[in-house]
Amino acid sequence: MNATLRTLFKGSGTWHDGPVPPPNMERRWSDLAWIAAIALLVRIVYLAFFSALPWFDAPRVDAYAYHAIAQRIAGGDWAPEGLSEGLSTLYVYTLGTLYALVGDSPWTSRAFHALLGMATSITIFLCAGRITRRPYALGAGIAYAVSGPVLFHEALILPETLGAFLHTLLLLFVLDVPRSNRSYGRPLAMGIVLGAAVLLRPSALLLALPCLVSLRTIRPALLFVAAASVSIAPATLRNRIIDGENILVVASG
């Protein structure tokens, strides 16, 4: 089977014997700058057109719910009731914090999402660079940066943009584990990111298993579980105290 795969991929340049060689750092920074510039430019142009649409400053359905509760949080109501019923806990509080800091303009969430989209493009490039050659990694990062569906969802007041960043960041940590198997900072960071992803969407808890498998040994795995548990615990306590519900994060999602 292994020989067959080598034959299939040898011509495409995507099969490697041994680890991918370390990149030239000067070239790496240049690649990061190009991806960031492309991602940011595309988002500026897209938002310039999107801002002319009638629903740019009139969020609807779920977007309106997130916007309204974030406004309450920004106004000082840091424990609004009903969050355990299905809204993304992390996204509501992130949006509320942004509103408190810079105001609840229609541009606040869109600018935040644009920066997240740029960061996700870079993270995808870094992930791809761990497993394949530079041209393919560049292609992956740029493909995300200019993707139409991605740009559309980034313009909505919904948690998917933050979720994409957290999931790709978690993947980057997983891919870096073999390079840092003596560092306990990595499993702690992985646990915090997984906890944040679960606070965003509880279904991300399914990612705990591949993370644990990648850590390989007991102590890093325990640190990972501890960090994730501490990250999630405030939402569980909040649901019990404020809503009177024994719910880990939310009742759905």
Tab-separated table of C-alpha atoms in Angstrom:
chain	number	residue	atom	x	y	z
A	1	MET	CA	0.000	0.000	0.000
A	2	ASN	CA	2.771	2.393	0.927
A	3	ALA	CA	4.616	1.653	-2.324
A	4	THR	CA	1.431	2.292	-4.295
A	5	LEU	CA	0.954	5.689	-2.665
A	6	ARG	CA	4.551	6.614	-3.408
A	7	THR	CA	4.023	5.759	-7.072
A	8	LEU	CA	0.801	7.759	-7.279
A	9	PHE	CA	2.138	10.912	-5.657
A	10	LYS	CA	5.764	10.971	-6.773
A	11	GLY	CA	4.935	12.773	-9.989
A	12	SER	CA	2.750	15.378	-8.318
A	13	GLY	CA	5.445	16.479	-5.894
A	14	THR	CA	3.204	15.992	-2.867
A	15	TRP	CA	4.813	12.829	-1.510
A	16	HIS	CA	7.840	13.127	0.733
A	17	ASP	CA	10.313	10.663	2.170
A	18	GLY	CA	10.864	11.901	5.698
A	19	PRO	CA	9.907	15.293	7.100
A	20	VAL	CA	9.313	18.377	5.004
A	21	PRO	CA	12.582	20.378	4.981
A	22	PRO	CA	12.614	23.504	7.169
A	23	PRO	CA	11.757	26.657	5.217
A	24	ASN	CA	14.013	29.621	4.629
A	25	MET	CA	12.895	32.084	7.313
A	26	GLU	CA	13.281	35.162	5.107
A	27	ARG	CA	11.104	33.511	2.463
A	28	ARG	CA	8.651	32.394	5.156
A	29	TRP	CA	8.096	35.970	6.343
A	30	SER	CA	7.689	37.110	2.756
A	31	ASP	CA	5.055	34.414	2.161
A	32	LEU	CA	3.184	35.399	5.316
A	33	ALA	CA	3.199	39.049	4.270
A	34	TRP	CA	1.860	38.239	0.800
A	35	ILE	CA	-0.946	36.038	2.133
A	36	ALA	CA	-1.904	38.651	4.731
A	37	ALA	CA	-1.904	41.420	2.116
A	38	ILE	CA	-4.002	39.434	-0.362
A	39	ALA	CA	-6.485	38.371	2.320
A	40	LEU	CA	-6.858	41.892	3.688
A	41	LEU	CA	-7.192	43.533	0.266
A	42	VAL	CA	-9.860	41.066	-0.873
A	43	ARG	CA	-11.830	41.652	2.331
A	44	ILE	CA	-11.652	45.435	2.029
A	45	VAL	CA	-12.993	45.269	-1.526
A	46	TYR	CA	-15.702	42.769	-0.595
A	47	LEU	CA	-16.901	44.777	2.402
A	48	ALA	CA	-16.970	47.951	0.322
A	49	PHE	CA	-19.571	46.289	-1.905
A	50	PHE	CA	-21.357	44.449	0.917
A	51	SER	CA	-21.822	47.650	2.921
A	52	ALA	CA	-24.111	48.977	0.172
A	53	LEU	CA	-26.627	46.171	0.744
A	54	PRO	CA	-29.732	47.004	2.824
A	55	TRP	CA	-29.102	44.319	5.453
A	56	PHE	CA	-25.532	45.452	6.194
A	57	ASP	CA	-26.738	47.533	9.145
A	58	ALA	CA	-29.915	45.519	9.823
A	59	PRO	CA	-28.925	42.039	11.077
A	60	ARG	CA	-31.612	39.390	10.833
A	61	VAL	CA	-32.604	36.157	12.596
A	62	ASP	CA	-29.564	34.636	14.409
A	63	ALA	CA	-27.356	37.602	13.539
A	64	TYR	CA	-29.874	39.920	15.186
A	65	ALA	CA	-29.959	37.739	18.314
A	66	TYR	CA	-26.166	37.841	18.636
A	67	HIS	CA	-26.102	41.578	17.987
A	68	ALA	CA	-28.832	42.323	20.541
A	69	ILE	CA	-27.324	40.234	23.351
A	70	ALA	CA	-23.844	41.606	22.622
A	71	GLN	CA	-25.289	45.110	23.018
A	72	ARG	CA	-26.673	44.111	26.427
A	73	ILE	CA	-23.285	42.760	27.482
A	74	ALA	CA	-21.587	45.932	26.260
A	75	GLY	CA	-24.089	47.917	28.316
A	76	GLY	CA	-23.052	46.141	31.516
A	77	ASP	CA	-25.348	43.085	31.622
A	78	TRP	CA	-22.565	40.502	31.782
A	79	ALA	CA	-24.900	37.685	32.819
A	80	PRO	CA	-27.830	37.736	30.362
A	81	GLU	CA	-30.329	34.933	30.782
A	82	GLY	CA	-30.991	32.319	28.122
A	83	LEU	CA	-27.508	31.829	26.695
A	84	SER	CA	-27.641	28.100	27.474
A	85	GLU	CA	-30.551	27.709	25.043
A	86	GLY	CA	-28.384	27.655	21.932
A	87	LEU	CA	-26.404	30.816	21.195
A	88	SER	CA	-22.625	30.574	21.030
A	89	THR	CA	-21.326	31.591	24.448
A	90	LEU	CA	-17.825	32.586	23.354
A	91	TYR	CA	-19.028	34.558	20.351
A	92	VAL	CA	-21.620	36.522	22.325
A	93	TYR	CA	-19.081	37.593	24.936
A	94	THR	CA	-16.395	38.308	22.329
A	95	LEU	CA	-18.804	40.486	20.368
A	96	GLY	CA	-20.038	42.176	23.544
A	97	THR	CA	-16.474	42.985	24.570
A	98	LEU	CA	-15.750	44.468	21.143
A	99	TYR	CA	-18.914	46.579	21.328
A	100	ALA	CA	-17.897	47.828	24.768
A	101	LEU	CA	-14.425	48.776	23.524
A	102	VAL	CA	-15.094	50.303	20.100
A	103	GLY	CA	-18.874	50.628	19.780
A	104	ASP	CA	-21.612	48.592	18.116
A	105	SER	CA	-21.205	49.975	14.603
A	106	PRO	CA	-22.055	47.556	11.755
A	107	TRP	CA	-18.356	47.707	10.902
A	108	THR	CA	-17.186	46.395	14.281
A	109	SER	CA	-17.964	42.724	13.736
A	110	ARG	CA	-17.051	42.900	10.039
A	111	ALA	CA	-13.616	44.372	10.724
A	112	PHE	CA	-13.035	41.759	13.437
A	113	HIS	CA	-14.077	38.990	11.047
A	114	ALA	CA	-11.825	40.378	8.311
A	115	LEU	CA	-8.838	40.193	10.661
A	116	LEU	CA	-9.835	36.670	11.681
A	117	GLY	CA	-10.116	35.679	8.026
A	118	MET	CA	-6.638	37.031	7.365
A	119	ALA	CA	-5.293	35.155	10.402
A	120	THR	CA	-7.006	31.937	9.294
A	121	SER	CA	-5.460	32.228	5.820
A	122	ILE	CA	-2.041	32.484	7.456
A	123	THR	CA	-2.746	29.578	9.812
A	124	ILE	CA	-3.858	27.370	6.909
A	125	PHE	CA	-0.619	28.225	5.101
A	126	LEU	CA	1.374	27.255	8.201
A	127	CYS	CA	-0.576	23.996	8.608
A	128	ALA	CA	-0.065	23.066	4.972
A	129	GLY	CA	3.615	23.942	5.261
A	130	ARG	CA	3.982	21.250	7.923
A	131	ILE	CA	2.881	18.480	5.554
A	132	THR	CA	3.689	19.607	2.010
A	133	ARG	CA	5.926	21.836	-0.078
A	134	ARG	CA	5.872	25.624	-0.175
A	135	PRO	CA	3.907	26.075	-3.449
A	136	TYR	CA	1.065	23.893	-2.188
A	137	ALA	CA	1.047	25.636	1.189
A	138	LEU	CA	0.873	29.019	-0.536
A	139	GLY	CA	-1.965	27.760	-2.696
A	140	ALA	CA	-3.903	26.582	0.349
A	141	GLY	CA	-3.532	29.899	2.172
A	142	ILE	CA	-4.428	32.003	-0.859
A	143	ALA	CA	-7.366	29.745	-1.765
A	144	TYR	CA	-8.910	30.411	1.641
A	145	ALA	CA	-8.092	34.110	1.424
A	146	VAL	CA	-10.088	34.571	-1.794
A	147	SER	CA	-12.848	31.988	-1.257
A	148	GLY	CA	-16.294	33.435	-2.032
A	149	PRO	CA	-18.264	31.403	0.558
A	150	VAL	CA	-15.702	32.343	3.212
A	151	LEU	CA	-16.041	36.049	2.403
A	152	PHE	CA	-19.827	35.800	2.487
A	153	HIS	CA	-19.904	34.211	5.941
A	154	GLU	CA	-17.318	36.648	7.302
A	155	ALA	CA	-19.712	39.495	6.500
A	156	LEU	CA	-22.415	37.957	8.711
A	157	ILE	CA	-22.677	38.401	12.480
A	158	LEU	CA	-22.304	34.690	13.169
A	159	PRO	CA	-19.676	32.571	14.980
A	160	GLU	CA	-18.416	30.515	12.027
A	161	THR	CA	-15.528	32.868	11.218
A	162	LEU	CA	-14.131	32.616	14.742
A	163	GLY	CA	-14.690	28.853	14.617
A	164	ALA	CA	-12.636	28.486	11.436
A	165	PHE	CA	-9.726	30.304	13.068
A	166	LEU	CA	-9.859	28.269	16.283
A	167	HIS	CA	-10.075	24.947	14.438
A	168	THR	CA	-7.149	25.702	12.129
A	169	LEU	CA	-5.113	26.979	15.081
A	170	LEU	CA	-5.842	23.736	16.923
A	171	LEU	CA	-4.735	21.763	13.866
A	172	LEU	CA	-1.482	23.739	13.790
A	173	PHE	CA	-0.812	22.797	17.419
A	174	VAL	CA	-1.525	19.133	16.641
A	175	LEU	CA	0.852	19.159	13.673
A	176	ASP	CA	3.553	20.798	15.806
A	177	VAL	CA	3.374	18.261	18.643
A	178	PRO	CA	6.176	16.006	17.258
A	179	ARG	CA	8.468	19.046	17.088
A	180	SER	CA	7.821	20.035	20.688
A	181	ASN	CA	7.124	16.782	22.524
A	182	ARG	CA	9.194	17.922	25.515
A	183	SER	CA	7.330	21.198	25.936
A	184	TYR	CA	4.341	21.334	28.264
A	185	GLY	CA	3.309	24.722	26.916
A	186	ARG	CA	1.978	23.078	23.760
A	187	PRO	CA	-0.614	20.807	25.432
A	188	LEU	CA	-1.720	23.696	27.652
A	189	ALA	CA	-2.208	25.911	24.604
A	190	MET	CA	-4.021	23.095	22.800
A	191	GLY	CA	-6.353	22.682	25.759
A	192	ILE	CA	-7.144	26.399	25.913
A	193	VAL	CA	-7.861	26.540	22.173
A	194	LEU	CA	-10.036	23.426	22.324
A	195	GLY	CA	-11.902	24.895	25.296
A	196	ALA	CA	-12.505	28.088	23.328
A	197	ALA	CA	-13.729	26.069	20.341
A	198	VAL	CA	-16.150	24.160	22.592
A	199	LEU	CA	-17.429	27.432	24.059
A	200	LEU	CA	-18.042	28.537	20.490
A	201	ARG	CA	-19.636	25.273	19.300
A	202	PRO	CA	-19.957	22.319	21.727
A	203	SER	CA	-19.566	19.853	18.844
A	204	ALA	CA	-15.862	20.787	18.851
A	205	LEU	CA	-15.545	18.505	21.885
A	206	LEU	CA	-15.223	15.669	19.350
A	207	LEU	CA	-11.798	17.073	18.461
A	208	ALA	CA	-10.487	16.168	21.918
A	209	LEU	CA	-9.828	12.564	20.880
A	210	PRO	CA	-7.439	13.271	17.974
A	211	CYS	CA	-5.710	15.870	20.144
A	212	LEU	CA	-5.156	13.311	22.894
A	213	VAL	CA	-3.886	10.749	20.396
A	214	SER	CA	-1.382	13.266	19.021
A	215	LEU	CA	0.034	13.975	22.494
A	216	ARG	CA	0.979	10.282	22.928
A	217	THR	CA	2.012	10.352	26.604
A	218	ILE	CA	0.103	10.712	29.863
A	219	ARG	CA	1.435	13.955	31.337
A	220	PRO	CA	0.870	16.169	28.274
A	221	ALA	CA	-2.559	14.574	27.860
A	222	LEU	CA	-3.487	15.404	31.455
A	223	LEU	CA	-2.312	18.999	31.003
A	224	PHE	CA	-4.398	19.241	27.836
A	225	VAL	CA	-7.527	17.932	29.591
A	226	ALA	CA	-6.965	20.238	32.575
A	227	ALA	CA	-6.543	23.332	30.391
A	228	ALA	CA	-9.631	22.496	28.329
A	229	SER	CA	-11.704	21.834	31.455
A	230	VAL	CA	-10.679	25.112	33.090
A	231	SER	CA	-11.542	26.970	29.880
A	232	ILE	CA	-15.027	25.446	29.678
A	233	ALA	CA	-15.874	25.548	33.398
A	234	PRO	CA	-16.966	29.232	33.581
A	235	ALA	CA	-19.746	28.609	31.041
A	236	THR	CA	-20.958	25.548	32.952
A	237	LEU	CA	-21.013	27.473	36.236
A	238	ARG	CA	-22.766	30.391	34.571
A	239	ASN	CA	-25.492	28.099	33.208
A	240	ARG	CA	-26.067	26.640	36.667
A	241	ILE	CA	-26.102	29.965	38.531
A	242	ILE	CA	-27.881	32.221	36.016
A	243	ASP	CA	-30.134	29.866	34.045
A	244	GLY	CA	-30.520	27.121	36.659
A	245	GLU	CA	-29.501	24.497	34.082
A	246	ASN	CA	-26.967	21.674	34.368
A	247	ILE	CA	-25.609	22.203	30.853
A	248	LEU	CA	-21.944	22.025	29.854
A	249	VAL	CA	-22.097	24.967	27.424
A	250	VAL	CA	-25.376	25.192	25.512
A	251	ALA	CA	-28.324	22.856	24.992
A	252	SER	CA	-27.676	22.541	21.256
A	253	GLY	CA	-24.961	23.160	18.663
